[in-house]
Amino acid sequence: MINEREIISQFVGGSHQAFQSLFMNYYPKVKKFIQGILKCEEEAEDIAQDIFLKIWNQKEHLLEVHNFGTYIYVLSRNATFNFIKAKHLHTDQPTDEDFGSEVNTPHDDLVSKDLQLLVDMIVEQMPKQRKKIYLLSRTQGKSNEQIAQMLNISKKTVENHLNIALNELRKGIALMLFLFF
């Protein structure tokens, strides 16, 4: 099995197949993230395509990137934020009265979507067993004991994997908060 670092190295070396692999893996996530913020599929497609065009045009910089998932998350976040800023420059600025007290602002939605994309990308990078255990626990609501029985492993192993997964998520979120807020 080839790892992501090797794919990036091949892509920087000019491999179209390596780029296609990165595109196929990340484009749907990037588009979904952007669409969740903008609520417009066409605009999300345009921005996502622009992001991958930027990656293609600046591929030599990817060798400096240590975590491609985080890198593309930051690109997506910044591109979406820039799009929103540019769009608001050409329209009237909404007032506080335009937003109900229960309605999230675009910034709130952006932060929420940022966090969800970051969590998804961190989970995607986890080893297969840890990822499976995390998803069973957090998305399906399975108890540690149920997971242990399902996977035929000890409850302690499940707990260890969850602790490591949660620490990885905490570090990723803390880094995002440090860098952007």
mmCIF file of C-alpha atoms in Angstrom:
data_model
loop_
_atom_site.group_PDB
_atom_site.id
_atom_site.type_symbol
_atom_site.label_atom_id
_atom_site.label_comp_id
_atom_site.label_asym_id
_atom_site.label_seq_id
_atom_site.Cartn_x
_atom_site.Cartn_y
_atom_site.Cartn_z
ATOM 1 C CA MET A 1 0.000 0.000 0.000
ATOM 2 C CA ILE A 2 1.375 3.397 -0.978
ATOM 3 C CA ASN A 3 1.191 6.187 1.581
ATOM 4 C CA GLU A 4 0.142 9.782 1.056
ATOM 5 C CA ARG A 5 3.701 11.138 1.360
ATOM 6 C CA GLU A 6 4.766 8.907 -1.517
ATOM 7 C CA ILE A 7 1.774 10.019 -3.606
ATOM 8 C CA ILE A 8 2.650 13.665 -2.976
ATOM 9 C CA SER A 9 6.279 13.015 -3.878
ATOM 10 C CA GLN A 10 5.178 11.348 -7.126
ATOM 11 C CA PHE A 11 2.794 14.235 -7.842
ATOM 12 C CA VAL A 12 5.545 16.819 -7.309
ATOM 13 C CA GLY A 13 7.625 14.732 -9.712
ATOM 14 C CA GLY A 14 4.936 15.204 -12.363
ATOM 15 C CA SER A 15 2.711 12.142 -11.979
ATOM 16 C CA HIS A 16 -0.797 12.847 -13.241
ATOM 17 C CA GLN A 17 -1.976 9.610 -11.632
ATOM 18 C CA ALA A 18 -0.750 10.788 -8.223
ATOM 19 C CA PHE A 19 -2.641 14.067 -8.647
ATOM 20 C CA GLN A 20 -5.738 12.126 -9.648
ATOM 21 C CA SER A 21 -5.396 10.034 -6.493
ATOM 22 C CA LEU A 22 -5.219 13.146 -4.298
ATOM 23 C CA PHE A 23 -8.083 14.737 -6.207
ATOM 24 C CA MET A 24 -10.334 11.682 -5.916
ATOM 25 C CA ASN A 25 -9.639 11.406 -2.185
ATOM 26 C CA TYR A 26 -10.021 15.062 -1.208
ATOM 27 C CA TYR A 27 -12.247 16.804 -3.780
ATOM 28 C CA PRO A 28 -15.559 15.405 -2.440
ATOM 29 C CA LYS A 29 -14.645 16.430 1.127
ATOM 30 C CA VAL A 30 -13.504 19.894 0.079
ATOM 31 C CA LYS A 31 -16.603 20.488 -2.031
ATOM 32 C CA LYS A 32 -18.910 19.260 0.747
ATOM 33 C CA PHE A 33 -17.178 21.506 3.284
ATOM 34 C CA ILE A 34 -17.483 24.579 1.053
ATOM 35 C CA GLN A 35 -21.051 23.774 0.042
ATOM 36 C CA GLY A 36 -21.997 23.422 3.690
ATOM 37 C CA ILE A 37 -20.890 26.989 4.268
ATOM 38 C CA LEU A 38 -22.087 28.635 1.065
ATOM 39 C CA LYS A 39 -25.232 26.548 0.547
ATOM 40 C CA CYS A 40 -24.598 26.680 -3.195
ATOM 41 C CA GLU A 41 -23.294 23.662 -5.098
ATOM 42 C CA GLU A 42 -22.114 25.626 -8.149
ATOM 43 C CA GLU A 43 -20.060 28.087 -6.105
ATOM 44 C CA ALA A 44 -18.650 25.207 -4.037
ATOM 45 C CA GLU A 45 -17.599 23.361 -7.204
ATOM 46 C CA ASP A 46 -15.923 26.474 -8.583
ATOM 47 C CA ILE A 47 -13.971 27.149 -5.401
ATOM 48 C CA ALA A 48 -13.001 23.481 -4.941
ATOM 49 C CA GLN A 49 -11.745 23.329 -8.526
ATOM 50 C CA ASP A 50 -9.784 26.535 -7.992
ATOM 51 C CA ILE A 51 -8.164 24.992 -4.916
ATOM 52 C CA PHE A 52 -7.015 21.947 -6.876
ATOM 53 C CA LEU A 53 -5.826 24.162 -9.720
ATOM 54 C CA LYS A 54 -3.755 26.090 -7.176
ATOM 55 C CA ILE A 55 -2.362 22.806 -5.836
ATOM 56 C CA TRP A 56 -1.474 21.742 -9.370
ATOM 57 C CA ASN A 57 0.209 25.054 -10.178
ATOM 58 C CA GLN A 58 2.168 25.168 -6.930
ATOM 59 C CA LYS A 59 2.924 21.472 -6.496
ATOM 60 C CA GLU A 60 6.607 22.069 -5.779
ATOM 61 C CA HIS A 61 5.604 23.590 -2.417
ATOM 62 C CA LEU A 62 3.909 20.360 -1.323
ATOM 63 C CA LEU A 63 7.214 18.810 -0.296
ATOM 64 C CA GLU A 64 7.250 21.294 2.592
ATOM 65 C CA VAL A 65 3.758 20.197 3.717
ATOM 66 C CA HIS A 66 3.784 17.703 6.575
ATOM 67 C CA ASN A 67 0.049 16.959 6.691
ATOM 68 C CA PHE A 68 -1.775 17.276 3.378
ATOM 69 C CA GLY A 69 -5.187 16.966 5.036
ATOM 70 C CA THR A 70 -4.543 19.991 7.228
ATOM 71 C CA TYR A 71 -2.997 21.870 4.313
ATOM 72 C CA ILE A 72 -6.011 21.391 2.058
ATOM 73 C CA TYR A 73 -8.323 22.222 4.943
ATOM 74 C CA VAL A 74 -6.556 25.570 5.407
ATOM 75 C CA LEU A 75 -6.677 26.233 1.648
ATOM 76 C CA SER A 76 -10.408 25.446 1.610
ATOM 77 C CA ARG A 77 -11.123 27.587 4.623
ATOM 78 C CA ASN A 78 -9.165 30.559 3.285
ATOM 79 C CA ALA A 79 -10.604 30.302 -0.223
ATOM 80 C CA THR A 80 -14.146 30.169 1.153
ATOM 81 C CA PHE A 81 -13.499 33.042 3.536
ATOM 82 C CA ASN A 82 -12.003 35.128 0.701
ATOM 83 C CA PHE A 83 -14.992 34.307 -1.506
ATOM 84 C CA ILE A 84 -17.419 35.434 1.208
ATOM 85 C CA LYS A 85 -15.442 38.644 1.799
ATOM 86 C CA ALA A 86 -15.342 39.413 -1.940
ATOM 87 C CA LYS A 87 -19.047 38.694 -2.310
ATOM 88 C CA HIS A 88 -19.925 40.993 0.587
ATOM 89 C CA LEU A 89 -17.875 43.808 -0.921
ATOM 90 C CA HIS A 90 -20.252 43.761 -3.884
ATOM 91 C CA THR A 91 -23.481 43.613 -1.870
ATOM 92 C CA ASP A 92 -24.940 45.579 0.972
ATOM 93 C CA GLN A 93 -23.559 44.562 4.327
ATOM 94 C CA PRO A 94 -26.175 42.844 6.490
ATOM 95 C CA THR A 95 -27.045 44.499 9.757
ATOM 96 C CA ASP A 96 -27.541 42.807 13.101
ATOM 97 C CA GLU A 97 -31.289 43.050 12.483
ATOM 98 C CA ASP A 98 -30.912 40.842 9.391
ATOM 99 C CA PHE A 99 -29.962 37.944 11.668
ATOM 100 C CA GLY A 100 -32.392 36.481 14.154
ATOM 101 C CA SER A 101 -31.122 35.794 17.644
ATOM 102 C CA GLU A 102 -31.224 32.024 16.952
ATOM 103 C CA VAL A 103 -29.537 32.220 13.533
ATOM 104 C CA ASN A 104 -25.819 31.605 13.222
ATOM 105 C CA THR A 105 -23.777 34.195 11.410
ATOM 106 C CA PRO A 106 -21.767 33.147 8.347
ATOM 107 C CA HIS A 107 -18.666 33.320 10.546
ATOM 108 C CA ASP A 108 -20.241 30.914 13.062
ATOM 109 C CA ASP A 109 -21.136 28.545 10.235
ATOM 110 C CA LEU A 110 -17.620 28.815 8.831
ATOM 111 C CA VAL A 111 -16.024 28.020 12.180
ATOM 112 C CA SER A 112 -18.395 25.094 12.697
ATOM 113 C CA LYS A 113 -17.710 23.688 9.251
ATOM 114 C CA ASP A 114 -13.979 24.276 9.756
ATOM 115 C CA LEU A 115 -14.014 22.210 12.898
ATOM 116 C CA GLN A 116 -16.022 19.420 11.301
ATOM 117 C CA LEU A 117 -13.720 19.263 8.265
ATOM 118 C CA LEU A 118 -10.684 19.253 10.528
ATOM 119 C CA VAL A 119 -12.137 16.411 12.620
ATOM 120 C CA ASP A 120 -13.011 14.472 9.449
ATOM 121 C CA MET A 121 -9.507 14.926 8.063
ATOM 122 C CA ILE A 122 -7.818 13.917 11.307
ATOM 123 C CA VAL A 123 -10.025 10.828 11.560
ATOM 124 C CA GLU A 124 -9.290 9.986 7.914
ATOM 125 C CA GLN A 125 -5.544 10.007 8.666
ATOM 126 C CA MET A 126 -5.879 7.621 11.610
ATOM 127 C CA PRO A 127 -4.721 4.013 11.339
ATOM 128 C CA LYS A 128 -7.506 1.732 10.134
ATOM 129 C CA GLN A 129 -8.273 0.079 13.497
ATOM 130 C CA ARG A 130 -8.279 3.356 15.441
ATOM 131 C CA LYS A 131 -10.484 4.999 12.833
ATOM 132 C CA LYS A 132 -12.948 2.122 12.966
ATOM 133 C CA ILE A 133 -13.087 2.205 16.772
ATOM 134 C CA TYR A 134 -13.511 5.988 16.842
ATOM 135 C CA LEU A 135 -16.336 5.904 14.284
ATOM 136 C CA LEU A 136 -18.132 3.053 16.054
ATOM 137 C CA SER A 137 -17.925 4.986 19.307
ATOM 138 C CA ARG A 138 -18.701 8.506 18.136
ATOM 139 C CA THR A 139 -20.961 8.094 15.120
ATOM 140 C CA GLN A 140 -22.780 4.881 16.017
ATOM 141 C CA GLY A 141 -22.828 5.393 19.773
ATOM 142 C CA LYS A 142 -21.420 1.966 20.581
ATOM 143 C CA SER A 143 -20.026 1.373 24.052
ATOM 144 C CA ASN A 144 -16.404 0.342 24.529
ATOM 145 C CA GLU A 145 -17.574 -3.114 25.532
ATOM 146 C CA GLN A 146 -19.759 -3.474 22.421
ATOM 147 C CA ILE A 147 -16.880 -2.376 20.191
ATOM 148 C CA ALA A 148 -14.528 -4.835 21.882
ATOM 149 C CA GLN A 149 -16.988 -7.673 21.259
ATOM 150 C CA MET A 150 -17.634 -6.610 17.651
ATOM 151 C CA LEU A 151 -13.923 -6.437 16.813
ATOM 152 C CA ASN A 152 -12.894 -9.349 19.014
ATOM 153 C CA ILE A 153 -10.389 -7.265 20.975
ATOM 154 C CA SER A 154 -10.087 -6.313 24.628
ATOM 155 C CA LYS A 155 -12.014 -3.407 26.127
ATOM 156 C CA LYS A 156 -8.670 -1.921 27.227
ATOM 157 C CA THR A 157 -7.471 -1.897 23.586
ATOM 158 C CA VAL A 158 -10.632 -0.027 22.595
ATOM 159 C CA GLU A 159 -10.046 2.486 25.390
ATOM 160 C CA ASN A 160 -6.425 2.977 24.347
ATOM 161 C CA HIS A 161 -7.385 3.595 20.717
ATOM 162 C CA LEU A 162 -10.080 6.081 21.745
ATOM 163 C CA ASN A 163 -7.697 7.931 24.058
ATOM 164 C CA ILE A 164 -5.113 8.253 21.295
ATOM 165 C CA ALA A 165 -7.787 9.324 18.771
ATOM 166 C CA LEU A 166 -9.173 11.972 21.117
ATOM 167 C CA ASN A 167 -5.671 13.277 21.856
ATOM 168 C CA GLU A 168 -4.999 13.593 18.120
ATOM 169 C CA LEU A 169 -8.256 15.503 17.706
ATOM 170 C CA ARG A 170 -7.504 17.791 20.650
ATOM 171 C CA LYS A 171 -4.066 18.618 19.258
ATOM 172 C CA GLY A 172 -5.466 19.341 15.785
ATOM 173 C CA ILE A 173 -8.232 21.557 17.133
ATOM 174 C CA ALA A 174 -5.859 23.352 19.502
ATOM 175 C CA LEU A 175 -3.510 24.028 16.578
ATOM 176 C CA MET A 176 -6.376 25.399 14.491
ATOM 177 C CA LEU A 177 -7.517 27.657 17.316
ATOM 178 C CA PHE A 178 -3.969 28.848 17.877
ATOM 179 C CA LEU A 179 -3.396 29.598 14.187
ATOM 180 C CA PHE A 180 -6.699 31.225 13.333
ATOM 181 C CA PHE A 181 -8.138 32.843 16.431
#
